[in-house]
Structure formats: C-alpha cells, structure tokens
PDB file of C-alpha atoms in Angstrom:
ATOM      1  CA  MET A   1     379.403 117.047  51.711  1.00 41.00           C
ATOM      2  CA  SER A   2     381.462 119.662  49.727  1.00 40.00           C
ATOM      3  CA  PRO A   3     381.130 123.189  51.010  1.00 40.00           C
ATOM      4  CA  ALA A   4     378.932 125.623  48.815  1.00 40.00           C
ATOM      5  CA  PRO A   5     381.115 127.388  46.637  1.00 42.00           C
ATOM      6  CA  TYR A   6     381.902 131.014  47.994  1.00 41.00           C
ATOM      7  CA  PRO A   7     380.207 133.609  45.736  1.00 43.00           C
ATOM      8  CA  GLU A   8     382.031 135.231  43.021  1.00 42.00           C
ATOM      9  CA  VAL A   9     383.169 139.007  43.740  1.00 43.00           C
ATOM     10  CA  GLY A  10     380.412 141.305  44.350  1.00 45.00           C
ATOM     11  CA  ALA A  11     377.916 138.263  43.948  1.00 48.00           C
ATOM     12  CA  GLY A  12     374.361 139.097  45.777  1.00 50.00           C
ATOM     13  CA  SER A  13     375.327 142.595  46.890  1.00 50.00           C
ATOM     14  CA  PRO A  14     372.789 144.937  46.025  1.00 54.00           C
ATOM     15  CA  PRO A  15     373.027 147.494  43.145  1.00 56.00           C
ATOM     16  CA  VAL A  16     375.291 150.453  44.263  1.00 52.00           C
ATOM     17  CA  PRO A  17     373.762 153.727  43.208  1.00 58.00           C
ATOM     18  CA  ARG A  18     375.456 155.525  40.784  1.00 63.00           C
ATOM     19  CA  GLU A  19     377.324 158.706  42.368  1.00 66.00           C
ATOM     20  CA  ARG A  20     377.700 162.197  41.215  1.00 82.00           C
ATOM     21  CA  ALA A  21     381.186 162.921  39.000  1.00 84.00           C
ATOM     22  CA  ASP A  22     382.073 165.897  41.494  1.00 87.00           C
ATOM     23  CA  ALA A  23     381.683 163.007  44.680  1.00 86.00           C
ATOM     24  CA  VAL A  24     383.717 160.644  42.314  1.00 90.00           C
ATOM     25  CA  ARG A  25     386.448 162.900  41.815  1.00 92.00           C
ATOM     26  CA  ASN A  26     386.371 163.870  45.558  1.00 93.00           C
ATOM     27  CA  ARG A  27     386.476 160.038  46.444  1.00 93.00           C
ATOM     28  CA  ALA A  28     389.538 159.912  44.593  1.00 93.00           C
ATOM     29  CA  ALA A  29     391.521 162.346  45.580  1.00 95.00           C
ATOM     30  CA  ILE A  30     390.740 161.714  49.057  1.00 95.00           C
ATOM     31  CA  LEU A  31     391.941 158.292  48.760  1.00 94.00           C
ATOM     32  CA  ASP A  32     395.095 159.315  46.947  1.00 95.00           C
ATOM     33  CA  ALA A  33     396.111 162.137  49.286  1.00 95.00           C
ATOM     34  CA  ALA A  34     395.433 159.319  51.930  1.00 92.00           C
ATOM     35  CA  ARG A  35     397.686 156.785  50.290  1.00 91.00           C
ATOM     36  CA  GLY A  36     400.488 159.320  50.097  1.00 93.00           C
ATOM     37  CA  LEU A  37     400.412 160.874  53.715  1.00 93.00           C
ATOM     38  CA  PHE A  38     399.834 157.279  54.888  1.00 90.00           C
ATOM     39  CA  ALA A  39     403.134 156.039  52.909  1.00 88.00           C
ATOM     40  CA  GLU A  40     404.910 159.085  54.183  1.00 91.00           C
ATOM     41  CA  HIS A  41     403.767 159.515  57.773  1.00 91.00           C
ATOM     42  CA  GLY A  42     402.603 156.132  59.076  1.00 88.00           C
ATOM     43  CA  ALA A  43     398.411 155.385  59.101  1.00 85.00           C
ATOM     44  CA  ASP A  44     398.913 156.568  63.378  1.00 85.00           C
ATOM     45  CA  GLY A  45     400.446 160.045  62.203  1.00 89.00           C
ATOM     46  CA  VAL A  46     397.854 161.449  59.718  1.00 92.00           C
ATOM     47  CA  SER A  47     394.847 163.259  60.701  1.00 93.00           C
ATOM     48  CA  MET A  48     391.756 163.471  58.781  1.00 94.00           C
ATOM     49  CA  GLU A  49     392.433 167.664  58.565  1.00 95.00           C
ATOM     50  CA  GLN A  50     395.827 167.069  56.735  1.00 96.00           C
ATOM     51  CA  VAL A  51     394.069 164.424  54.471  1.00 96.00           C
ATOM     52  CA  ALA A  52     391.065 167.025  53.481  1.00 96.00           C
ATOM     53  CA  ALA A  53     393.874 169.628  52.816  1.00 96.00           C
ATOM     54  CA  ALA A  54     396.069 167.198  50.804  1.00 96.00           C
ATOM     55  CA  ALA A  55     393.112 166.680  49.032  1.00 95.00           C
ATOM     56  CA  GLY A  56     391.599 169.772  48.363  1.00 95.00           C
ATOM     57  CA  VAL A  57     388.248 168.971  49.880  1.00 95.00           C
ATOM     58  CA  GLY A  58     386.659 170.211  53.237  1.00 94.00           C
ATOM     59  CA  LYS A  59     387.233 168.348  56.208  1.00 93.00           C
ATOM     60  CA  GLY A  60     383.780 167.776  56.729  1.00 94.00           C
ATOM     61  CA  THR A  61     383.547 166.315  53.248  1.00 94.00           C
ATOM     62  CA  VAL A  62     385.971 163.469  54.582  1.00 95.00           C
ATOM     63  CA  PHE A  63     384.493 162.724  57.569  1.00 94.00           C
ATOM     64  CA  ARG A  64     380.970 162.655  56.045  1.00 93.00           C
ATOM     65  CA  ARG A  65     382.061 160.228  53.246  1.00 92.00           C
ATOM     66  CA  PHE A  66     384.574 157.888  55.324  1.00 91.00           C
ATOM     67  CA  GLY A  67     383.787 158.551  59.034  1.00 90.00           C
ATOM     68  CA  ASP A  68     387.213 158.814  60.635  1.00 89.00           C
ATOM     69  CA  ARG A  69     390.690 157.449  60.306  1.00 89.00           C
ATOM     70  CA  ALA A  70     389.946 153.627  60.785  1.00 86.00           C
ATOM     71  CA  GLY A  71     386.907 154.271  58.035  1.00 88.00           C
ATOM     72  CA  LEU A  72     389.557 156.028  55.594  1.00 91.00           C
ATOM     73  CA  ALA A  73     392.448 152.930  56.025  1.00 88.00           C
ATOM     74  CA  ALA A  74     389.148 150.448  55.656  1.00 86.00           C
ATOM     75  CA  ALA A  75     388.720 151.891  52.130  1.00 89.00           C
ATOM     76  CA  LEU A  76     392.335 152.132  50.955  1.00 89.00           C
ATOM     77  CA  LEU A  77     392.605 148.492  52.283  1.00 87.00           C
ATOM     78  CA  ALA A  78     389.347 147.412  50.310  1.00 86.00           C
ATOM     79  CA  GLU A  79     391.035 148.909  47.090  1.00 84.00           C
ATOM     80  CA  GLY A  80     394.212 146.543  47.233  1.00 81.00           C
ATOM     81  CA  GLU A  81     391.876 143.591  48.359  1.00 89.00           C
ATOM     82  CA  ARG A  82     389.229 143.781  45.661  1.00 90.00           C
ATOM     83  CA  ASP A  83     392.496 143.041  42.798  1.00 91.00           C
ATOM     84  CA  LEU A  84     393.447 140.016  45.354  1.00 94.00           C
ATOM     85  CA  ARG A  85     390.147 138.899  45.190  1.00 94.00           C
ATOM     86  CA  GLU A  86     389.277 139.403  41.677  1.00 95.00           C
ATOM     87  CA  ALA A  87     392.595 137.101  41.079  1.00 96.00           C
ATOM     88  CA  VAL A  88     391.429 134.554  43.489  1.00 96.00           C
ATOM     89  CA  THR A  89     388.030 133.811  41.829  1.00 96.00           C
ATOM     90  CA  HIS A  90     388.625 134.675  37.753  1.00 96.00           C
ATOM     91  CA  GLY A  91     392.492 134.758  37.629  1.00 97.00           C
ATOM     92  CA  PRO A  92     395.257 132.451  36.235  1.00 97.00           C
ATOM     93  CA  PRO A  93     396.290 129.238  38.339  1.00 98.00           C
ATOM     94  CA  PRO A  94     397.785 129.284  40.807  1.00 97.00           C
ATOM     95  CA  LEU A  95     395.880 131.806  42.820  1.00 97.00           C
ATOM     96  CA  GLY A  96     392.990 131.345  40.649  1.00 97.00           C
ATOM     97  CA  PRO A  97     391.094 128.100  40.079  1.00 97.00           C
ATOM     98  CA  GLY A  98     392.630 125.116  37.726  1.00 97.00           C
ATOM     99  CA  ALA A  99     395.479 124.504  40.200  1.00 97.00           C
ATOM    100  CA  PRO A 100     395.770 121.747  42.980  1.00 96.00           C
ATOM    101  CA  ALA A 101     394.144 122.605  46.536  1.00 95.00           C
ATOM    102  CA  GLY A 102     397.689 122.738  47.883  1.00 94.00           C
ATOM    103  CA  ASP A 103     399.077 124.824  44.999  1.00 96.00           C
ATOM    104  CA  ARG A 104     396.317 127.613  45.481  1.00 97.00           C
ATOM    105  CA  LEU A 105     396.765 127.711  49.414  1.00 96.00           C
ATOM    106  CA  ASP A 106     400.392 128.445  49.151  1.00 95.00           C
ATOM    107  CA  ALA A 107     399.731 131.312  46.154  1.00 96.00           C
ATOM    108  CA  PHE A 108     396.722 132.524  48.507  1.00 96.00           C
ATOM    109  CA  LEU A 109     399.374 132.718  51.485  1.00 95.00           C
ATOM    110  CA  ASP A 110     401.892 134.294  49.130  1.00 95.00           C
ATOM    111  CA  ALA A 111     399.536 137.059  47.533  1.00 96.00           C
ATOM    112  CA  TYR A 112     398.272 138.016  50.716  1.00 95.00           C
ATOM    113  CA  LEU A 113     401.274 138.244  52.806  1.00 94.00           C
ATOM    114  CA  ASP A 114     402.522 140.873  49.683  1.00 94.00           C
ATOM    115  CA  HIS A 115     399.266 142.826  50.421  1.00 93.00           C
ATOM    116  CA  LEU A 116     399.464 142.979  53.998  1.00 93.00           C
ATOM    117  CA  MET A 117     402.824 143.989  53.700  1.00 93.00           C
ATOM    118  CA  ARG A 118     402.199 147.006  51.391  1.00 90.00           C
ATOM    119  CA  HIS A 119     399.417 148.241  53.684  1.00 90.00           C
ATOM    120  CA  LEU A 120     400.634 146.704  57.169  1.00 91.00           C
ATOM    121  CA  ASP A 121     399.875 150.279  58.945  1.00 89.00           C
ATOM    122  CA  VAL A 122     396.661 150.451  57.261  1.00 90.00           C
ATOM    123  CA  ALA A 123     395.451 147.273  57.979  1.00 90.00           C
ATOM    124  CA  ARG A 124     396.691 147.431  61.898  1.00 88.00           C
ATOM    125  CA  LEU A 125     394.801 150.587  61.906  1.00 87.00           C
ATOM    126  CA  CYS A 126     391.392 148.709  60.734  1.00 84.00           C
ATOM    127  CA  GLU A 127     391.788 146.072  62.545  1.00 82.00           C
ATOM    128  CA  GLY A 128     391.807 147.876  66.176  1.00 74.00           C
ATOM    129  CA  ALA A 129     388.814 149.695  65.140  1.00 63.00           C
ATOM    130  CA  THR A 130     385.257 148.974  66.256  1.00 44.00           C
ATOM    131  CA  ALA A 131     383.988 148.588  62.815  1.00 43.00           C
ATOM    132  CA  GLY A 132     387.234 147.250  61.472  1.00 41.00           C
ATOM    133  CA  THR A 133     387.327 145.213  58.362  1.00 43.00           C
ATOM    134  CA  GLY A 134     390.762 143.857  58.269  1.00 44.00           C
ATOM    135  CA  ILE A 135     391.462 140.444  57.839  1.00 51.00           C
ATOM    136  CA  GLY A 136     392.438 139.700  61.653  1.00 45.00           C
ATOM    137  CA  SER A 137     389.188 141.907  62.754  1.00 46.00           C
ATOM    138  CA  ARG A 138     385.847 140.605  63.794  1.00 43.00           C
ATOM    139  CA  ARG A 139     384.686 137.264  62.135  1.00 45.00           C
ATOM    140  CA  GLY A 140     381.652 138.965  61.206  1.00 47.00           C
ATOM    141  CA  ALA A 141     383.377 141.415  58.901  1.00 71.00           C
ATOM    142  CA  GLU A 142     382.702 140.506  54.986  1.00 80.00           C
ATOM    143  CA  PRO A 143     386.142 140.368  53.905  1.00 85.00           C
ATOM    144  CA  TYR A 144     386.905 137.618  56.563  1.00 88.00           C
ATOM    145  CA  ARG A 145     384.039 135.877  55.270  1.00 91.00           C
ATOM    146  CA  PHE A 146     385.330 135.762  52.174  1.00 93.00           C
ATOM    147  CA  TRP A 147     388.934 134.604  52.730  1.00 94.00           C
ATOM    148  CA  HIS A 148     387.584 132.137  55.104  1.00 95.00           C
ATOM    149  CA  ARG A 149     385.044 130.560  52.600  1.00 95.00           C
ATOM    150  CA  HIS A 150     387.977 130.500  50.251  1.00 96.00           C
ATOM    151  CA  LEU A 151     389.981 128.581  52.405  1.00 96.00           C
ATOM    152  CA  VAL A 152     386.977 126.517  53.490  1.00 96.00           C
ATOM    153  CA  THR A 153     386.902 125.418  49.938  1.00 96.00           C
ATOM    154  CA  LEU A 154     390.474 124.575  49.297  1.00 96.00           C
ATOM    155  CA  LEU A 155     390.305 122.650  52.757  1.00 96.00           C
ATOM    156  CA  ASP A 156     387.418 120.229  51.728  1.00 95.00           C
ATOM    157  CA  GLY A 157     388.052 116.798  52.812  1.00 92.00           C
ATOM    158  CA  THR A 158     390.318 117.753  55.911  1.00 93.00           C
ATOM    159  CA  ALA A 159     389.563 116.919  59.458  1.00 90.00           C
ATOM    160  CA  ASP A 160     387.932 120.373  60.058  1.00 93.00           C
ATOM    161  CA  PRO A 161     388.063 122.897  57.275  1.00 95.00           C
ATOM    162  CA  GLU A 162     386.042 125.381  59.160  1.00 95.00           C
ATOM    163  CA  ALA A 163     388.515 125.213  61.828  1.00 95.00           C
ATOM    164  CA  ALA A 164     391.915 125.142  60.330  1.00 94.00           C
ATOM    165  CA  ALA A 165     390.745 127.927  57.966  1.00 95.00           C
ATOM    166  CA  HIS A 166     390.304 130.353  61.080  1.00 94.00           C
ATOM    167  CA  ALA A 167     393.768 129.103  62.423  1.00 93.00           C
ATOM    168  CA  LEU A 168     395.400 130.141  58.961  1.00 94.00           C
ATOM    169  CA  LEU A 169     393.902 133.702  58.955  1.00 93.00           C
ATOM    170  CA  ALA A 170     394.361 134.444  62.630  1.00 92.00           C
ATOM    171  CA  ASN A 171     398.129 134.328  61.321  1.00 93.00           C
ATOM    172  CA  LEU A 172     397.259 136.818  58.808  1.00 93.00           C
ATOM    173  CA  SER A 173     396.129 139.223  60.704  1.00 91.00           C
ATOM    174  CA  ALA A 174     398.433 142.972  60.835  1.00 91.00           C
ATOM    175  CA  THR A 175     398.259 142.689  64.361  1.00 90.00           C
ATOM    176  CA  GLN A 176     399.958 139.362  64.739  1.00 91.00           C
ATOM    177  CA  VAL A 177     402.112 139.886  61.356  1.00 94.00           C
ATOM    178  CA  THR A 178     403.552 143.390  62.902  1.00 92.00           C
ATOM    179  CA  ALA A 179     404.147 141.591  66.757  1.00 92.00           C
ATOM    180  CA  VAL A 180     406.450 139.026  65.245  1.00 93.00           C
ATOM    181  CA  LEU A 181     407.687 140.345  62.140  1.00 93.00           C
ATOM    182  CA  ALA A 182     410.351 141.574  64.409  1.00 91.00           C
ATOM    183  CA  GLU A 183     411.467 138.657  65.890  1.00 94.00           C
ATOM    184  CA  VAL A 184     411.245 135.795  63.345  1.00 95.00           C
ATOM    185  CA  GLY A 185     411.760 138.055  60.182  1.00 95.00           C
ATOM    186  CA  GLU A 186     409.620 137.584  56.812  1.00 95.00           C
ATOM    187  CA  HIS A 187     411.325 134.945  55.252  1.00 95.00           C
ATOM    188  CA  ARG A 188     410.766 132.495  58.431  1.00 96.00           C
ATOM    189  CA  MET A 189     407.228 133.851  58.943  1.00 94.00           C
ATOM    190  CA  ARG A 190     406.308 132.645  55.368  1.00 94.00           C
ATOM    191  CA  GLY A 191     408.030 129.124  55.490  1.00 94.00           C
ATOM    192  CA  CYS A 192     406.106 128.490  58.793  1.00 94.00           C
ATOM    193  CA  LEU A 193     402.567 129.645  57.205  1.00 93.00           C
ATOM    194  CA  THR A 194     403.290 127.305  54.354  1.00 92.00           C
ATOM    195  CA  ARG A 195     404.426 124.242  56.858  1.00 94.00           C
ATOM    196  CA  LEU A 196     400.998 125.096  58.610  1.00 92.00           C
ATOM    197  CA  ALA A 197     398.978 124.775  55.456  1.00 92.00           C
ATOM    198  CA  ARG A 198     400.564 121.415  54.461  1.00 91.00           C
ATOM    199  CA  ALA A 199     399.643 120.303  57.663  1.00 92.00           C
ATOM    200  CA  ALA A 200     396.048 121.538  57.362  1.00 92.00           C
ATOM    201  CA  LEU A 201     395.717 119.694  54.095  1.00 90.00           C
ATOM    202  CA  ARG A 202     396.524 116.257  55.693  1.00 84.00           C
ATOM    203  CA  PRO A 203     393.223 114.060  54.269  1.00 77.00           C
ATOM    204  CA  LEU A 204     390.949 112.282  57.200  1.00 66.00           C
TER     205      LEU A 204
END
C-alpha cells in the first residue's frame, strides 16, 4: 500500500493569530540581528543580550519571544527550511513534483545539504537543545516528521521505506555532518549520501 501523501506546507495547522505591527517589526529586527551576529561570531558565541542590543529592543522582549538561544536559532533555521519545504511541495522538478523518485531524492539531499552548510552552527545549537527542531533532533519534532514523510513517499515500493528514511535523515543531522566534515570533506560526503540513497531505492 502506498503511504499517504505528505501534507502541503502548513496544511492542518490552526490559524496563526495576526500579530501587532510593532511585534512583527520587533521579530524581524531580532532575527536580522541574530542572523548577523551568528554569522560573525558563531551561534555559540552570541548572547541574548547582544542580540537585543543589536536589534534595538529590550532583552526581555527577546526572551519572551524566543525563550532562549536555542529558540532563537530554531526560528532562524525555520525560515530557511520554509523555502525548502515550499520547493519540495510546489516547486519545479527535480526537487518538486514531476521527476522520478531517484532524481527527486538526489535533489533533496543536495538542497538540504546546501541549506545545512549555510546554517551549520545554528542547526547544531537546535539539535543540542531540549526543544530542538533541527532535522537530527528528536523524531517527534514537526520538521523532522515532514522530511521523513517526504522520503518515505519517494522510497515507496522499496524494502523498508520508513527505516531507510530515518537512516538517510540521520546522516543529515548537523551533529553528524560536523563530526565527519573535516575528515572526509563535503564532496565525498555528498557522494556517499547519493550512493546510500540509490541503495535505499532498490525495489523489493
């Protein structure tokens, strides 16, 4: 039996209450400040107080809005993932619908690694937090569930799509990528992931 199609981005979510204009501006200012500071100093080298000062808001505003550095990092990561999820769901092939499963799988691995390499410090911070939402964090996190459903759909008809999807996603965790990047390099890592994906696509 084919797995149920994964939902469109945002499908099934309750309506999000409309924010006040000043809250929207503050959120954008905080995320812009955090993005710049994280890029300059690394996610581990920036405090919430520094983000508040750079954004021109009180530190209480930052804590109330994002909770802690991990929550702030998760919000930044979610912005990048939102575009990728939209491309996977509605974009042109091979990343989006309309291409063979193998081509879509290759395109997803490349696109997600591109995204991860741009946000490696931020993603690692998310994964290390109790409430982490990075792709390698707890399997109950909603972003992980989305990517897992996507891969299960692409792997339909193979020996064990669910287990294979988990195995591929484990190799896309920021912690794992960071651990092996210096040893094997990005080019070899991408090639190995492609070979693993092709092996997972073998039919029953």
